[in-house]
Coordinates of C-alpha atoms and ligand atoms in Angstrom, one line a residue:
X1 CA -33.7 1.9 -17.6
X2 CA -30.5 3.0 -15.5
X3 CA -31.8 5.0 -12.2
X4 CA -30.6 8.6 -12.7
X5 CA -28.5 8.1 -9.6
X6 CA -26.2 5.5 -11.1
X7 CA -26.1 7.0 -14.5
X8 CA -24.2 9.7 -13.5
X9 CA -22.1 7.2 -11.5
X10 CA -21.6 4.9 -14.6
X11 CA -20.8 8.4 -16.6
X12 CA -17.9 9.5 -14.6
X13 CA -16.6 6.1 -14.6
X14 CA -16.6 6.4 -18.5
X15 CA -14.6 9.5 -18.3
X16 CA -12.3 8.0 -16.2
X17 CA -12.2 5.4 -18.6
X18 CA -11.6 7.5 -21.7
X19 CA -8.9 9.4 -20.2
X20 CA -6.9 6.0 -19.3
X21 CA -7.4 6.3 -16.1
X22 CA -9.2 3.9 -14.5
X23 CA -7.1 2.0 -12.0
X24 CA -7.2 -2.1 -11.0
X25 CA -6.0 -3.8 -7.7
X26 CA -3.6 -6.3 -7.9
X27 CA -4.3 -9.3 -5.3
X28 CA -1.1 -10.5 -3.4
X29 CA -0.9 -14.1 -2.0
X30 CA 2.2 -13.7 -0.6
X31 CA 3.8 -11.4 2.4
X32 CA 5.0 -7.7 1.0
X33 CA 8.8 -8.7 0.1
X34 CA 11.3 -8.5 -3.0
X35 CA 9.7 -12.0 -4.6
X36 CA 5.3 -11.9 -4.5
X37 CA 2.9 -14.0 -6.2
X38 CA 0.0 -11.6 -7.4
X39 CA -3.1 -12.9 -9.7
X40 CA -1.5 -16.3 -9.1
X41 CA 1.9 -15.4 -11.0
X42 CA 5.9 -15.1 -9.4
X43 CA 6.9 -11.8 -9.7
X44 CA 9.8 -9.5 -8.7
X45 CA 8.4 -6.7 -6.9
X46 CA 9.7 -2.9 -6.6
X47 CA 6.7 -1.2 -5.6
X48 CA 6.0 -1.2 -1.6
X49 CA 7.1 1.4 1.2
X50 CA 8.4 -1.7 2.7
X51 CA 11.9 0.5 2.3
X52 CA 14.2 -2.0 5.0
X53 CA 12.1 -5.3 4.1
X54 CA 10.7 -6.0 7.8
X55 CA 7.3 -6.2 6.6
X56 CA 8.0 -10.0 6.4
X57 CA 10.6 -10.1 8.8
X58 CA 10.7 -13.1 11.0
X59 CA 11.2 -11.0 14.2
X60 CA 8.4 -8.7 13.8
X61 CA 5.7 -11.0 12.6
X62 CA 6.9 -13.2 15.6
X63 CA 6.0 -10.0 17.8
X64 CA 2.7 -9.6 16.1
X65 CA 2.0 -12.8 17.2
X66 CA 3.5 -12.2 20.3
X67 CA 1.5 -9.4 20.9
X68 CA -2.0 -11.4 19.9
X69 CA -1.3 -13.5 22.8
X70 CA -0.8 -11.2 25.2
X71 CA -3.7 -8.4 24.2
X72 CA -5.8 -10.5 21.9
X73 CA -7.3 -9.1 18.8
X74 CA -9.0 -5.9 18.9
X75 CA -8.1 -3.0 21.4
X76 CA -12.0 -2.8 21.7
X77 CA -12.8 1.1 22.0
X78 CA -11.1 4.1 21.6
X79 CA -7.8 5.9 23.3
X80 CA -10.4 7.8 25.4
X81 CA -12.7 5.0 26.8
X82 CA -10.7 1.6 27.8
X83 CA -8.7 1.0 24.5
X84 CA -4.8 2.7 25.1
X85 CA -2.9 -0.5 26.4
X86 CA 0.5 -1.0 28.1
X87 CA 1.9 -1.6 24.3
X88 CA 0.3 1.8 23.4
X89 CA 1.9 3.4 26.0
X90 CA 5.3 1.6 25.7
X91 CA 5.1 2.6 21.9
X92 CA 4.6 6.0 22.6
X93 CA 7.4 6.3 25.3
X94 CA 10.2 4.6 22.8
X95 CA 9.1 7.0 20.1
X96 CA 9.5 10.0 22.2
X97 CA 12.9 9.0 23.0
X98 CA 13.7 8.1 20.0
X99 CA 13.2 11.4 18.1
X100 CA 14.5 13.5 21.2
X101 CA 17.6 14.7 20.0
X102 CA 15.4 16.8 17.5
X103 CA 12.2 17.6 19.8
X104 CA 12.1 19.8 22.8
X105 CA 10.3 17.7 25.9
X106 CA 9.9 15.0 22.8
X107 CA 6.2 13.0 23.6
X108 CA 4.7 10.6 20.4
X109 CA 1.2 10.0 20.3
X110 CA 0.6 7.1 17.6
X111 CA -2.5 6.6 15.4
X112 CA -4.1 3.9 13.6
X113 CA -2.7 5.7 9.9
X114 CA -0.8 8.5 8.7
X115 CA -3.8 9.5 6.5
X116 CA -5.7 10.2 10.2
X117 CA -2.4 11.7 12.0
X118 CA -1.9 14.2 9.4
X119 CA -6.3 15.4 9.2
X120 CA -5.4 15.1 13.2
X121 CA -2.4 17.2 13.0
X122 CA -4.1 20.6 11.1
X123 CA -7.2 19.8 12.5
X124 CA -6.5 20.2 15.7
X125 CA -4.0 23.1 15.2
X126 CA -6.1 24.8 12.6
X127 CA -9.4 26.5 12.6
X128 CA -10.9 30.0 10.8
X129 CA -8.6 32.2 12.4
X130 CA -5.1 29.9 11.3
X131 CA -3.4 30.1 7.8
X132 CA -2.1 27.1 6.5
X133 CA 1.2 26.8 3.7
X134 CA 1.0 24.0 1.9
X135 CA 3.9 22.9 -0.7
X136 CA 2.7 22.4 -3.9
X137 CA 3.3 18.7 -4.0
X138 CA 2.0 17.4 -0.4
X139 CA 0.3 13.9 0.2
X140 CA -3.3 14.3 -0.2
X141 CA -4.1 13.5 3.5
X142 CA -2.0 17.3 4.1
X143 CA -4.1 19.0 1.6
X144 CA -7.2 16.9 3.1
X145 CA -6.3 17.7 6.6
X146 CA -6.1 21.8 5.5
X147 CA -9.2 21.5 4.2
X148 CA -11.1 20.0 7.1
X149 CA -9.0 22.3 9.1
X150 CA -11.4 25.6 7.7
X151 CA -8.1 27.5 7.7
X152 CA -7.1 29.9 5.2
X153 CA -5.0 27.7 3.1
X154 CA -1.7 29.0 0.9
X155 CA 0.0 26.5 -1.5
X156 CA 3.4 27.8 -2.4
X157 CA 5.2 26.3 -4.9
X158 CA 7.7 23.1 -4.9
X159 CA 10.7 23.6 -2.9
X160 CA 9.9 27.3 -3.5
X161 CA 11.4 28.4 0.1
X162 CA 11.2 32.4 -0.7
X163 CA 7.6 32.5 -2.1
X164 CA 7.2 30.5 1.1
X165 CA 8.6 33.6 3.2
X166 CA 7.0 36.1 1.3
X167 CA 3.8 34.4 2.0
X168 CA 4.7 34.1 5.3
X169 CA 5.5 38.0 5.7
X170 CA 2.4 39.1 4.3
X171 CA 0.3 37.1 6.6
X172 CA -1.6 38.5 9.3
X173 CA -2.6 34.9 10.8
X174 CA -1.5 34.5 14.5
X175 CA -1.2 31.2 13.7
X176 CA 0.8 30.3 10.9
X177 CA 1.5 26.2 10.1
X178 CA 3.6 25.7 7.2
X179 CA 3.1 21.7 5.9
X180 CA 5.3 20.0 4.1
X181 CA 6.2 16.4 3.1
X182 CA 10.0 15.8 3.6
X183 CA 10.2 12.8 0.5
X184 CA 8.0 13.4 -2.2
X185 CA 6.4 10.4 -2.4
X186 CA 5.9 10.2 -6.1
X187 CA 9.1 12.3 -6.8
X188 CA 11.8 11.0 -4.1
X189 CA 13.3 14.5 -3.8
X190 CA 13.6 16.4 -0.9
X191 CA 12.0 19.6 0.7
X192 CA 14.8 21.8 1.7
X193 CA 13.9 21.7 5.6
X194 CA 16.8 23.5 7.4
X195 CA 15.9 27.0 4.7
X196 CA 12.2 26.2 5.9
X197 CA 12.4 25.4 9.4
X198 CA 14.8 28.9 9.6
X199 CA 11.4 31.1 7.9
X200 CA 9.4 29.4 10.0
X201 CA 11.5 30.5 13.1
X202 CA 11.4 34.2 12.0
X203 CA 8.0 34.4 11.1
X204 CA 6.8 32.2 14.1
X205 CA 5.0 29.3 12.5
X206 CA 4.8 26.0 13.5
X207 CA 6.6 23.4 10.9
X208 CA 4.5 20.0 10.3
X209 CA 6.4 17.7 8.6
X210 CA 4.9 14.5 7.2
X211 CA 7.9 11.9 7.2
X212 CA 6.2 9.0 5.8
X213 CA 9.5 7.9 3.5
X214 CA 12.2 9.3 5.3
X215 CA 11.2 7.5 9.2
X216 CA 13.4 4.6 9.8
X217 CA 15.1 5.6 6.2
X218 CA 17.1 8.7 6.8
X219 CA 19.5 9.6 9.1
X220 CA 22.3 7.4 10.4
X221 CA 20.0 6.0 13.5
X222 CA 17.2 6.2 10.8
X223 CA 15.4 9.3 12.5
X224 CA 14.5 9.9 9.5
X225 CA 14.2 13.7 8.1
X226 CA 15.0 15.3 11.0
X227 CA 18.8 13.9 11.5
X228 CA 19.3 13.7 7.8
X229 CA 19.3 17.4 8.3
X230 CA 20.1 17.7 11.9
X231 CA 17.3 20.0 12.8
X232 CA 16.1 20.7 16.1
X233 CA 13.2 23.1 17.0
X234 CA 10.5 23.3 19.7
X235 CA 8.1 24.3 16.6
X236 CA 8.9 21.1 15.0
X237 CA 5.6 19.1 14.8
X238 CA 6.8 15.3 13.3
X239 CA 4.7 12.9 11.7
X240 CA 6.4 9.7 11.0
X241 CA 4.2 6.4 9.3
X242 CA 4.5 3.1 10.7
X243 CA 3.4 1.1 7.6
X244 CA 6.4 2.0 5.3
X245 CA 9.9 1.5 6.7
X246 CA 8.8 0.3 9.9
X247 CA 6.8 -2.4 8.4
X248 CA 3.5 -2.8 10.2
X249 CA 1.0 -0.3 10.5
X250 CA 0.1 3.0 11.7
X251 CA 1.7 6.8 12.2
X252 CA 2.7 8.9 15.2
X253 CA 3.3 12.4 15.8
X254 CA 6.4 14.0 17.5
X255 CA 6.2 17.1 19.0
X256 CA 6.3 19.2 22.3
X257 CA 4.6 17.6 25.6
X258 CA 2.0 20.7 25.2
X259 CA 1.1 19.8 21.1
X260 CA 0.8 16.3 21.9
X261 CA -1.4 17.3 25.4
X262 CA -3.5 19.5 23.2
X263 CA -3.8 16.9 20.7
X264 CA -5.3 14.4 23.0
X265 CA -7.6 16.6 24.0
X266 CA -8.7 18.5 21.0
X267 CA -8.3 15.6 17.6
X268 CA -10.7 14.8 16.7
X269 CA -9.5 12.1 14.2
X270 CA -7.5 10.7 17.5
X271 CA -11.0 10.8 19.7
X272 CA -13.1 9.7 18.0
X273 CA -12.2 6.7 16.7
X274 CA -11.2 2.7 17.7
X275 CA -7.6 2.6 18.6
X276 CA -5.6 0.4 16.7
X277 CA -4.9 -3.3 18.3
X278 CA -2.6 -3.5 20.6
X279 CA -0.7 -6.3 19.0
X280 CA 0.5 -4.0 16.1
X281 CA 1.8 -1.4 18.8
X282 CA 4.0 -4.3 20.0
X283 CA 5.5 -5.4 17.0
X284 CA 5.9 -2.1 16.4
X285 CA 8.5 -2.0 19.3
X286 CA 10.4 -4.4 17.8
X287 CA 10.4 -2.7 14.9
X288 CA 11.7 0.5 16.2
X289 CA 14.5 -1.7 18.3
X290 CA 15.6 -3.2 14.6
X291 CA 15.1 0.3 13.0
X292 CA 17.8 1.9 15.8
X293 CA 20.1 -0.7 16.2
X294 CA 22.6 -2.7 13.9
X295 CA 20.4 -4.3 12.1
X296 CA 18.6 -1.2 11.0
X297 CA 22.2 0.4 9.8
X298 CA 23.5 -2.3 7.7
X299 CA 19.8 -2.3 5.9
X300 CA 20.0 1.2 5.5
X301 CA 23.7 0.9 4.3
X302 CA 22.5 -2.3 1.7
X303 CA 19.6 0.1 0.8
X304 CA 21.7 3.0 -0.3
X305 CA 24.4 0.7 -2.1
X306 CA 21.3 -0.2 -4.4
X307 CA 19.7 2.9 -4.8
X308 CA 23.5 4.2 -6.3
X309 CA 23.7 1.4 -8.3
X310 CA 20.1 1.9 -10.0
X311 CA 21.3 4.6 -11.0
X312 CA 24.0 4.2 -12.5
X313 CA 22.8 1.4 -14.5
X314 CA 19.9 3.4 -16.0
X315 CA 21.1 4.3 -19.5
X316 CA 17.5 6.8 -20.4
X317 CA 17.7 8.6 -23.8
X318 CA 14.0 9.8 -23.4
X319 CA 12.5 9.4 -20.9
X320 CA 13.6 11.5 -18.0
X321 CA 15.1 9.6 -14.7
X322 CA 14.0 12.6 -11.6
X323 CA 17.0 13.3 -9.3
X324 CA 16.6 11.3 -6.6
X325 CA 19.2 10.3 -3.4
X326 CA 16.2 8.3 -1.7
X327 CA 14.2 4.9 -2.5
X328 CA 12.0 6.3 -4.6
X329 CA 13.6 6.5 -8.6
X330 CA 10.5 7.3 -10.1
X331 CA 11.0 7.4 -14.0
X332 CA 8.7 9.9 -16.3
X333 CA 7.1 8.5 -18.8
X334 CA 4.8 11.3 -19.5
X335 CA 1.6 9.9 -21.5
X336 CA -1.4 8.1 -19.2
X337 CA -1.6 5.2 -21.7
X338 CA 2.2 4.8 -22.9
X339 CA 3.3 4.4 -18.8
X340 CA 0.4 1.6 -18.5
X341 CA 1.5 -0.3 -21.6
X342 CA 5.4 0.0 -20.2
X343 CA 4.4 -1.1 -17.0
X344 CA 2.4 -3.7 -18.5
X345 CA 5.5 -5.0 -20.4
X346 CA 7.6 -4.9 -17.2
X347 CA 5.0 -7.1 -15.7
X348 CA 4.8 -9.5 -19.0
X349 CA 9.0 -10.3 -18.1
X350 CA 8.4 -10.8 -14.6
X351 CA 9.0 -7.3 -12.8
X352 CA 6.4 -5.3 -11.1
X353 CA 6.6 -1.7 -11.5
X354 CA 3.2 0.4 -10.8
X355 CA 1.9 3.1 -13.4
X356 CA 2.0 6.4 -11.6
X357 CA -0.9 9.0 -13.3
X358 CA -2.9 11.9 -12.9
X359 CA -4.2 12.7 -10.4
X360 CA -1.7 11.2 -8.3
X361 CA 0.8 13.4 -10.2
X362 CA 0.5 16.0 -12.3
X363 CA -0.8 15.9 -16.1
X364 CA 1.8 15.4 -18.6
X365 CA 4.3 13.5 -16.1
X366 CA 2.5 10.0 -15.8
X367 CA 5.5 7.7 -14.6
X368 CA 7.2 4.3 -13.3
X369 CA 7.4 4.7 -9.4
X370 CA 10.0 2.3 -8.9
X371 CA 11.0 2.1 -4.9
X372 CA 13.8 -0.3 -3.8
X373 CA 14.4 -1.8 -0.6
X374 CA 17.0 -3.8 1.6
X375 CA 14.9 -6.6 0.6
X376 CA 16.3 -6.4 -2.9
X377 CA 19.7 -7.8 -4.0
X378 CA 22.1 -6.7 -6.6
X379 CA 21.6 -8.8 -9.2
X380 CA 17.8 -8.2 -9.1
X381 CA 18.3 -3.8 -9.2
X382 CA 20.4 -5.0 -12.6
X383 CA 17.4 -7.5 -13.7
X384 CA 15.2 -4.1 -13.1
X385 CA 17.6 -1.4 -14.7
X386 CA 18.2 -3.9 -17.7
X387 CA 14.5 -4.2 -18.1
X388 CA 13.7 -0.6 -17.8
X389 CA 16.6 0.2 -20.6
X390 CA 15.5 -2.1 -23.2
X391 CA 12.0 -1.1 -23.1
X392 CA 12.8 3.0 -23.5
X393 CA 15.4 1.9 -26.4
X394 CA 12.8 -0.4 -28.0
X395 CA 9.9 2.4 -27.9
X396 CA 12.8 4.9 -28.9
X397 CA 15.5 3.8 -31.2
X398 CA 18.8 6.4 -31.5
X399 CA 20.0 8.8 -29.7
X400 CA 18.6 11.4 -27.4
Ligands
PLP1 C1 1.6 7.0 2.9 C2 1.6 8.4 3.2 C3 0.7 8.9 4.2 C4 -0.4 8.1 4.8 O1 0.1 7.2 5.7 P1 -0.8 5.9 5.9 O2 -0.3 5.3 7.2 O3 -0.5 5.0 4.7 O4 -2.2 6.3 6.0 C5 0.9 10.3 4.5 N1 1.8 11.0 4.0 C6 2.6 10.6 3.0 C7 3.6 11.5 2.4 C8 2.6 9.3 2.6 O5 3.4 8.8 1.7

């Protein structure tokens, strides 16, 4: 007989199950690039965050390994104790200086994930007496983060900047934190920062702002969010993820010397845990010096000649293509089993395209979250629109 305990396991799992929900891991054998082999089988890939392909760059695995040899494996105990190194540090520095132009007296203090910099970020700024606005359509590790945070948390709709103020103006918080992702990871649209960073300024809040797609992406240096939209606050609190664009591993936040000060001492999701290994903080550096220079603008410039040509190619009828400028063309399918079996027939010619569902996004718009990167070449953005054409016409013969 099943022990009660797992039965009500093994019943939620059903659900899960009868919805059309239930979700599998692929297993890669090859480095995150354009071209993987997954469950043994070649396959054209247009599903990572690795936005400027230096996941598998030559230069910054060579300064992983680089950075092996000169701190060994582990960093060995926490930021507090004996584990921030000279990498760390030099991390830290070159991010600070990076995001300057934006920042007033700019310091970066850099975390072992984004998920842990953003329950860091409200955390630490939070507590009973704060009120939190959330957009409608943050990362979970935001809505996480004002949850831990015991704050009095508002969601205000997407992109909905004057329900945001009137919120705002009816609060009688002292301290008000308005959250926001600046790409919609599952959408690729933009938050309207400059309209929300002005609110913000009038009604005194601080303005957290989880960059995770738009670091190293946006911006002609590839500042990400913040030069896209040439903003420049002291109330500006950045987040920017290290594992997307810039390849490797990680997160930092950006904000005033004081935030980042009070951070160290107050977050807890920075204390009290092991601090990343050192050797990631040193590729990292090259990473940031490919991100800013040359190198980093032509990729960006390749980047945004395929994301134009995606979508011009894409001839949809029915299902709807979302609006998007940045590398993530997600394409709504709508129902939970019809975007598995599409995906499943993209993956049966040779192109990986995940399944997007609920409650990743919301019910109804289950979708293809197709993200391109400089890795990719022409030819293989036509390969993919070509694809994605034929399979909508098939399912839906005739016009719209
Ligand atoms: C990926 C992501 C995170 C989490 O970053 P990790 O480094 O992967 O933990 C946070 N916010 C957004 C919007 C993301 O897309």
């Amino acid at each position: 007989m099943t022990h009660p305990l797992f039965a009500r396991l093994e019943a939620q799992l059903a659900q899960i199950d009868s919805h059309g929900l239930r979700r599998r891991r692929r297993i890669t054998e090859t480095p995150a690039n354009a071209r993987m082999s997954v469950d043994g089988r070649n396959i054209l890939a247009f599903c990572s965050n690795d936005y400027l392909g230096l996941a598998s760059h030559h230069r910054v695995s060579g300064a992983l390994r680089e950075g092996v040899a000169l701190y060994g494996a582990g960093s060995g105990s926490s930021h507090m104790i004996s584990g921030h190194s000279r990498a760390h540090a030099l991390l830290e520095e070159g991010l600070a200086d990076f995001l300057a132009p934006h920042l007033a007296s700019p310091r970066a203090l850099y975390f072992s994930t984004g998920y842990m910099a953003n329950l860091a970020v409200l955390t630490a700024l939070g507590g009973p007496d704060a009120e939190v606005f959330s957009e409608a359509l943050n990362h979970a590790s935001l809505i996480d983060g004002a949850r831990l945070s015991r704050a009095k948390v508002q969601v205000y709709p997407h992109g909905d900047v004057e329900t945001l103020a009137r919120q705002l103006a009816a609060s009688q918080a002292s301290n008000k934190i308005v959250v926001t992702d600046s790409v919609f990871s599952m959408d690729g649209d933009l938050a309207p920062l400059p309209a929300i960073l002005a609110v913000c300024e009038q009604y005194g809040a601080w303005l957290v702002v989880d960059d995770a797609h738009g670091f190293g992406v946006l911006g002609a240096h590839g500042r990400g969010a913040l030069e896209h939209f040439s903003l420049r606050s002291p109330q500006l609190i950045y987040v920017g993820t290290l594992g997307k664009a810039a390849g490797v591993s990680g997160a930092f936040i950006a904000a005033h010397d004081t935030v980042i000060e009070f951070m160290v001492q107050r977050a807890r999701p920075y204390i009290y845990t092991t601090a990343a290994p050192p050797a990631l903080a040193h590729a990292l550096l090259t990473s940031l010096e490919m991100i800013s220079g040359p190198e980093g603008a032509i990729r960006r410039a390749h980047l945004q000649d395929l994301i134009q040509q995606f979508k011009r190619q894409l001839t949809l009828r029915h299902w709807r293509h979302l609006p998007s400028e940045t590398a993530i063309q997600p394409v709504i399918v709508g129902d939970n089993v019809q975007v598995m079996q599409a995906a499943a027939d993209l993956q049966a010619g040779g192109l990986w395209v995940p399944g997007i569902r609920p409650p990743t996004v919301p019910a109804g718009t289950a979708r293809l979250r197709i993200t391109l990167s400089a890795a990719h070449n022409g030819a293989q953005i036509t390969q993919l629109a070509n694809a994605v054409n034929a399979l909508e016409h098939n399912l839906h013969p005739g016009p719209a």
